[in-house]
Coordinates of N, CA, C and O in Angstrom, one line a residue:
X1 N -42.3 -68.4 26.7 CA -40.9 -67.9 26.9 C -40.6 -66.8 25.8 O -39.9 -65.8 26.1
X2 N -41.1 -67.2 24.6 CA -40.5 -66.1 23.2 C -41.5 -64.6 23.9 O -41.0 -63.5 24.0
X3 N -42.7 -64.9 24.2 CA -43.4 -63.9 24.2 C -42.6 -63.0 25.6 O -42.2 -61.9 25.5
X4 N -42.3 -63.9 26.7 CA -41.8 -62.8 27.6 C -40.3 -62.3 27.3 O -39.9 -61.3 27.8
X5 N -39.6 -63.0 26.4 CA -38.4 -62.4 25.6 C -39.1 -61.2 25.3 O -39.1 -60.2 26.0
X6 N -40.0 -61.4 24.0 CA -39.8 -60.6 23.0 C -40.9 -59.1 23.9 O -40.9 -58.1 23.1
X7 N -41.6 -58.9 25.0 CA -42.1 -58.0 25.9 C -40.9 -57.2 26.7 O -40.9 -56.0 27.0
X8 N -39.8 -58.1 26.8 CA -38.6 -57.5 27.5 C -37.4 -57.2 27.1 O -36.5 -56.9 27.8
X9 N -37.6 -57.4 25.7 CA -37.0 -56.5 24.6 C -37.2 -54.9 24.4 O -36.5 -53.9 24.5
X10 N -38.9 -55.5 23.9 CA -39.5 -54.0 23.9 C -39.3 -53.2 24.8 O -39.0 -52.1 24.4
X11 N -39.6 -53.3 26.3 CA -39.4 -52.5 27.1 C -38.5 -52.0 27.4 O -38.6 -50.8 27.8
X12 N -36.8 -52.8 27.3 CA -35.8 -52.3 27.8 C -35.5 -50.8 26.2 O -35.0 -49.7 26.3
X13 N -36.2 -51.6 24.7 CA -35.9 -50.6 23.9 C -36.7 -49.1 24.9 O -35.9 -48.3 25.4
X14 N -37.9 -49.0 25.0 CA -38.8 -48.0 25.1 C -37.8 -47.4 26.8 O -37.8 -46.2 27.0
X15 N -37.1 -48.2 27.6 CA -36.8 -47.4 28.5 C -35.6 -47.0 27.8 O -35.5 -45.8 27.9
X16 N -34.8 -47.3 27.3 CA -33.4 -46.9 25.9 C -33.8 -45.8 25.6 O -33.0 -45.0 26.1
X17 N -34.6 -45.3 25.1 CA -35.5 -43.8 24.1 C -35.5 -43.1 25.3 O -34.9 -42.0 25.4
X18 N -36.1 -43.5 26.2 CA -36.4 -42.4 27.2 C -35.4 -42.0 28.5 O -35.8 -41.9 29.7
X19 N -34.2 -41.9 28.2 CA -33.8 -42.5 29.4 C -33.0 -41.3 29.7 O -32.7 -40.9 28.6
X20 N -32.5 -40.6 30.8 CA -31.8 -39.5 31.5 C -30.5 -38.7 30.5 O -30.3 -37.5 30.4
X21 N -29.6 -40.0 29.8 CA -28.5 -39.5 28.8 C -28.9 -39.5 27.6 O -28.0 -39.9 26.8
X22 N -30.2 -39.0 27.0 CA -30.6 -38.9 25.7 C -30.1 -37.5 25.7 O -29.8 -36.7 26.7
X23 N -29.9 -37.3 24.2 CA -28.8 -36.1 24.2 C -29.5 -35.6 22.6 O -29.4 -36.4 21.7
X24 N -29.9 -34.7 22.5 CA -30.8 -33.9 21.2 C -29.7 -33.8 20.1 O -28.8 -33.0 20.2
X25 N -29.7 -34.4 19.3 CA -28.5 -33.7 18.1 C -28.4 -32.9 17.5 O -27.3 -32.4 17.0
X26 N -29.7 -32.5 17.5 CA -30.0 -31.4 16.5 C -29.4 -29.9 17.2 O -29.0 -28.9 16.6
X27 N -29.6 -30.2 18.7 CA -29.5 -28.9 19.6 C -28.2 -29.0 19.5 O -27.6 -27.9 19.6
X28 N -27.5 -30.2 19.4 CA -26.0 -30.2 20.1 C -25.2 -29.7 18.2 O -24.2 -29.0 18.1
X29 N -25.9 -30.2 16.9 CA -24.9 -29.5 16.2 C -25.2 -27.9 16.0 O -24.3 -27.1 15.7
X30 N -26.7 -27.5 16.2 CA -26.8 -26.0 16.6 C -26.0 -25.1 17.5 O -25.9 -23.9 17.4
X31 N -25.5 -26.0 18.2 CA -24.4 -25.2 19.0 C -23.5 -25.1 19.0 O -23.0 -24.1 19.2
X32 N -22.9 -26.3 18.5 CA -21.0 -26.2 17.9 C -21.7 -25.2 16.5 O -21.2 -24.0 16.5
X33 N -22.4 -25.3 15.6 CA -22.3 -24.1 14.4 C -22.4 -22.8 15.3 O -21.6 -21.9 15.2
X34 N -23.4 -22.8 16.1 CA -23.3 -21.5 16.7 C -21.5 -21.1 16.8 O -20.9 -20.5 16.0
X35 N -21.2 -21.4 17.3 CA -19.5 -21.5 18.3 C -18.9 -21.3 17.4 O -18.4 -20.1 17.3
X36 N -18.7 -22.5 16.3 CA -18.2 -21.8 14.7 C -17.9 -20.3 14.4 O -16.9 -19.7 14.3
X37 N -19.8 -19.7 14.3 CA -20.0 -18.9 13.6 C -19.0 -17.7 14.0 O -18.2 -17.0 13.3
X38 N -19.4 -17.7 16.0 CA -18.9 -16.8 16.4 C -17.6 -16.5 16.3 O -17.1 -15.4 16.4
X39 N -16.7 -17.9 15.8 CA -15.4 -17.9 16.0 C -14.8 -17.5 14.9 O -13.6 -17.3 14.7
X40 N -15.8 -17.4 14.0 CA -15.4 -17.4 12.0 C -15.7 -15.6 11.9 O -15.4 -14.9 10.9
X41 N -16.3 -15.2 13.2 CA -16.7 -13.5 12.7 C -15.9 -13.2 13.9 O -15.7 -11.9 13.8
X42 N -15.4 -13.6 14.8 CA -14.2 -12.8 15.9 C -12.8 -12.4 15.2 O -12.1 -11.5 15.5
X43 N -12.8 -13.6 14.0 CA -11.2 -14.0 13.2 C -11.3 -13.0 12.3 O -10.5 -12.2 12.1
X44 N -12.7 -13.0 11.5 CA -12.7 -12.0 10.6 C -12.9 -10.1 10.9 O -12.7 -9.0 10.3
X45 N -13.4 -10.4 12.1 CA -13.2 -9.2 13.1 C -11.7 -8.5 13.1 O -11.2 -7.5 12.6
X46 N -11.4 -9.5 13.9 CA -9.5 -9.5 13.8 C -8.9 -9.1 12.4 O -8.2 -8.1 12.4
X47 N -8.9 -9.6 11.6 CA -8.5 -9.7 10.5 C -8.9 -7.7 9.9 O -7.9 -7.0 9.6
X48 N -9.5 -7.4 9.9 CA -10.2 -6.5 9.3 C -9.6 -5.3 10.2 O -9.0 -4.4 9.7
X49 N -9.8 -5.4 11.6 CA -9.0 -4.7 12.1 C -7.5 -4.4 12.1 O -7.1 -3.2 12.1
X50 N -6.3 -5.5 12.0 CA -5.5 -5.6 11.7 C -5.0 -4.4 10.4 O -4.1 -3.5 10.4
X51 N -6.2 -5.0 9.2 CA -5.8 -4.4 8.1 C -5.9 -3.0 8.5 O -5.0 -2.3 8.3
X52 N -7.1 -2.6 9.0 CA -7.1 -1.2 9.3 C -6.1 -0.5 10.0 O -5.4 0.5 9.6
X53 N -6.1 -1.1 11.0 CA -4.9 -0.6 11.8 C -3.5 0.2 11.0 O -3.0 1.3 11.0
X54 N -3.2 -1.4 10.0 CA -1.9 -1.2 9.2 C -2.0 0.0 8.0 O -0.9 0.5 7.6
X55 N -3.4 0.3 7.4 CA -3.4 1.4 6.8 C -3.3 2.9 7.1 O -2.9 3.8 6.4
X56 N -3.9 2.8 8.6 CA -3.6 4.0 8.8 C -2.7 4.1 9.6 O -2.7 5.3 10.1
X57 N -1.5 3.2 10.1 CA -0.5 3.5 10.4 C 0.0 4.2 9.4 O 0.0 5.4 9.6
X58 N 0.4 3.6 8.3 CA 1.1 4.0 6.8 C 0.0 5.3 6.2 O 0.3 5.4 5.0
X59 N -1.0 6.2 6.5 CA -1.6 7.0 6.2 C -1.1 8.0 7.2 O -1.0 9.1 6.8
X60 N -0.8 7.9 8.4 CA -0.1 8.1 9.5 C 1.0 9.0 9.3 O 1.1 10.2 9.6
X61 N 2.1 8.0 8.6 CA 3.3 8.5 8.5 C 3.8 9.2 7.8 O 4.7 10.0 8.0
X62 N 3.0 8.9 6.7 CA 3.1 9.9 5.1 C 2.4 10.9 5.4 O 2.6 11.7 4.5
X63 N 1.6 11.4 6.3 CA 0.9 12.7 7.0 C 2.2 13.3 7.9 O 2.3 14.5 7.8
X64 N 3.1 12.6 8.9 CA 4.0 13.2 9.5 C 5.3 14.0 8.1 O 5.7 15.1 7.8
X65 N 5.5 12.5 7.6 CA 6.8 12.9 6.4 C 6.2 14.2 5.4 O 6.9 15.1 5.1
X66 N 5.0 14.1 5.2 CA 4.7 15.7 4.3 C 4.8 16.5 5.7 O 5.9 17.0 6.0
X67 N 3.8 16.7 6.5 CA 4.3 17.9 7.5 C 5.3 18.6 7.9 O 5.2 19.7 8.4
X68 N 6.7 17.6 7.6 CA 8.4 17.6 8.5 C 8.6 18.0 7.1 O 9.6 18.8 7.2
X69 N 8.1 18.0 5.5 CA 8.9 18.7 4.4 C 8.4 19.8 4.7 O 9.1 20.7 4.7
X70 N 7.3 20.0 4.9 CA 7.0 21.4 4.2 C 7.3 22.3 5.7 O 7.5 23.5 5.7
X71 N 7.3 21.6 6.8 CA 8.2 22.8 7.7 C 9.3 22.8 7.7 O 9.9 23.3 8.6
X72 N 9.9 22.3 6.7 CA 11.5 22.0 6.5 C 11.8 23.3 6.3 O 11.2 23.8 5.3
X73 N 13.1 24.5 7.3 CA 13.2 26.1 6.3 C 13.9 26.1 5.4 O 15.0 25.8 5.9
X74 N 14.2 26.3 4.3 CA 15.0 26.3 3.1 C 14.8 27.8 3.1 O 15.0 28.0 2.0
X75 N 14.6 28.8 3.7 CA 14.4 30.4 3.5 C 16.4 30.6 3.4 O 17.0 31.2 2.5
X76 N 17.0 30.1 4.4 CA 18.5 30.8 4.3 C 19.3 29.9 3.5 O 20.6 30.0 3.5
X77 N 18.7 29.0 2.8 CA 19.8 28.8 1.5 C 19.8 29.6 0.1 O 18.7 29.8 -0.5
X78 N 20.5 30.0 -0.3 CA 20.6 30.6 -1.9 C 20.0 29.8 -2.4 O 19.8 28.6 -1.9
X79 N 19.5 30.3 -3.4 CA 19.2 29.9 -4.9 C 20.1 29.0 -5.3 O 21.2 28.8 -4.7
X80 N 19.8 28.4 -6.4 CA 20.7 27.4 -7.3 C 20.9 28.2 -8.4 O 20.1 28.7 -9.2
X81 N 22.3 28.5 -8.3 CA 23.1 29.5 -9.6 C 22.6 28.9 -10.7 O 22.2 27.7 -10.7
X82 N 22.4 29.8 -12.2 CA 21.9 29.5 -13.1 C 23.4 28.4 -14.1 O 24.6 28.6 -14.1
X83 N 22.8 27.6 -14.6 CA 23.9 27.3 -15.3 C 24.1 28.1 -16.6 O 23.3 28.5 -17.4
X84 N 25.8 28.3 -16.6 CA 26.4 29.6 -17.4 C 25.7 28.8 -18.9 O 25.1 27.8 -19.1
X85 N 26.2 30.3 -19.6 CA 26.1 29.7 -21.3 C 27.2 28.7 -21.8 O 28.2 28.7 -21.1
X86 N 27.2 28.2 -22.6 CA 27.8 27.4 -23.4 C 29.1 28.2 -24.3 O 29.0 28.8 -25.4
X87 N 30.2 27.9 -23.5 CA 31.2 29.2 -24.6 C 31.3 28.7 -26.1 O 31.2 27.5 -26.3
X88 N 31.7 29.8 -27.5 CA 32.0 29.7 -28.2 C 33.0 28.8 -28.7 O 34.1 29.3 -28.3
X89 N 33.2 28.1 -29.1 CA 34.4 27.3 -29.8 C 35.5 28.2 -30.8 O 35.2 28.7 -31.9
X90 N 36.4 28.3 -30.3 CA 37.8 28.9 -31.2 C 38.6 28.5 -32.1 O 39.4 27.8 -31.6
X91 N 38.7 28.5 -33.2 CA 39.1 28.0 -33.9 C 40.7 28.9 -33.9 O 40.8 30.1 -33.8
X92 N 41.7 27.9 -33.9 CA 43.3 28.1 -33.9 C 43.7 28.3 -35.5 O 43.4 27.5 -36.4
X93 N 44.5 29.3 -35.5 CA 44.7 29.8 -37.1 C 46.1 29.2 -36.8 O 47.0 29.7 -36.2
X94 N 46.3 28.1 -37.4 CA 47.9 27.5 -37.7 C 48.3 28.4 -39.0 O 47.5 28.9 -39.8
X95 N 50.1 28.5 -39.1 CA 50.4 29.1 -40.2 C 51.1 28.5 -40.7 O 51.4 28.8 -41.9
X96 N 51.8 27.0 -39.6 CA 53.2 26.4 -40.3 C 52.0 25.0 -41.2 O 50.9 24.5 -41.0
X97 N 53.3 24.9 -42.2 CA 52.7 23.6 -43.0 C 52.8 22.4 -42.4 O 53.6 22.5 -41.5
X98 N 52.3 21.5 -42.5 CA 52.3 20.0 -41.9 C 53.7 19.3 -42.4 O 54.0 19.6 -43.5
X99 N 54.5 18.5 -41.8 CA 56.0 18.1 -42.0 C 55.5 17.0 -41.1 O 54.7 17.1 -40.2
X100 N 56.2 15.6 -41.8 CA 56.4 14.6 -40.7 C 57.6 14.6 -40.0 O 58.8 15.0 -40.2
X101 N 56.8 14.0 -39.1 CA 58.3 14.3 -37.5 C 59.0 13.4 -37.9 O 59.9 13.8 -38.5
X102 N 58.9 12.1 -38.0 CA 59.6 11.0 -38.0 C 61.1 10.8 -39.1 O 62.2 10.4 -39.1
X103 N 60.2 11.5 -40.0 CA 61.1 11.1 -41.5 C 62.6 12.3 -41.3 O 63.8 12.1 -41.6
X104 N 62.0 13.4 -41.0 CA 62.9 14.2 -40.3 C 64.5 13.7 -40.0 O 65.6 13.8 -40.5
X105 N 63.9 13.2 -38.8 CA 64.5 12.9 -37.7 C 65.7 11.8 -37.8 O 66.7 11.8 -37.2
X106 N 65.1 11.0 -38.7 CA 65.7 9.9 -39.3 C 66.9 10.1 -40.2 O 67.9 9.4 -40.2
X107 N 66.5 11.0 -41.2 CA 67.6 11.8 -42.2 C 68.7 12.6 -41.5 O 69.9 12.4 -41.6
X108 N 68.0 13.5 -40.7 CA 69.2 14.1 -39.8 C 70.2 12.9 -39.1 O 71.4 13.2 -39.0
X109 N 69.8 11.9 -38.7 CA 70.5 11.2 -38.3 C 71.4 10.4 -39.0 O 72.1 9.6 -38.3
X110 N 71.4 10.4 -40.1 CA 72.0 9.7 -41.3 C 72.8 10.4 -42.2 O 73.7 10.1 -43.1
X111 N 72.2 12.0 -41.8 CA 73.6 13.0 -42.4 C 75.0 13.1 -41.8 O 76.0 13.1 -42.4
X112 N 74.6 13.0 -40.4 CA 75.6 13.3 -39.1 C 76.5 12.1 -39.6 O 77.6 11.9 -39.0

């Protein structure tokens, strides 16, 4: 009885190994990395493009903004007047002597 146990062990292992849902691992994590990889160089695809995009938008515009100055016409405005000279300073020739106001004012009021 152990012997036909242990024959119908083995066999059910040996049809186990061989059997229709054996499934490769090695193949199946080759393929999710595959899947990965492609998904890690689409993002970085993306990514790269993006950046590009955004620089030469902004390479773009600073190409329009110089174009719109320099066709800007400034031909029919004048000139910017020169700024005048700096006038001399005058000196005021006083002839009367210095008198305080106050003290004056105060006496006269005390003559009256």
């Amino acid at each position: 009885m152990r012997q036909l146990l242990s024959v119908l062990f083995f066999l059910v292992l040996f049809a186990g190994c061989e059997s229709a849902t054996h499934v490769d691992i090695d193949a199946v994590i080759a393929e999710k990395v595959e899947e990965r990889l492609t998904e890690f160089e689409a993002i970085i695809n993306r990514r790269c493009l993006d950046r590009a995009l955004e620089e030469a938008g902004l390479l773009a515009d600073s190409i329009i903004i110089e174009q719109a100055r320099r066709k800007k016409d400034t031909l029919d405005r004048p000139l910017k007047p020169l700024r005048p000279d700096q006038p001399e300073l005058l000196q005021l020739k006083d002839s009367l002597e210095l008198a305080p106001l106050f003290d004056t004012v105060i006496k006269k009021r005390i003559n009256q």
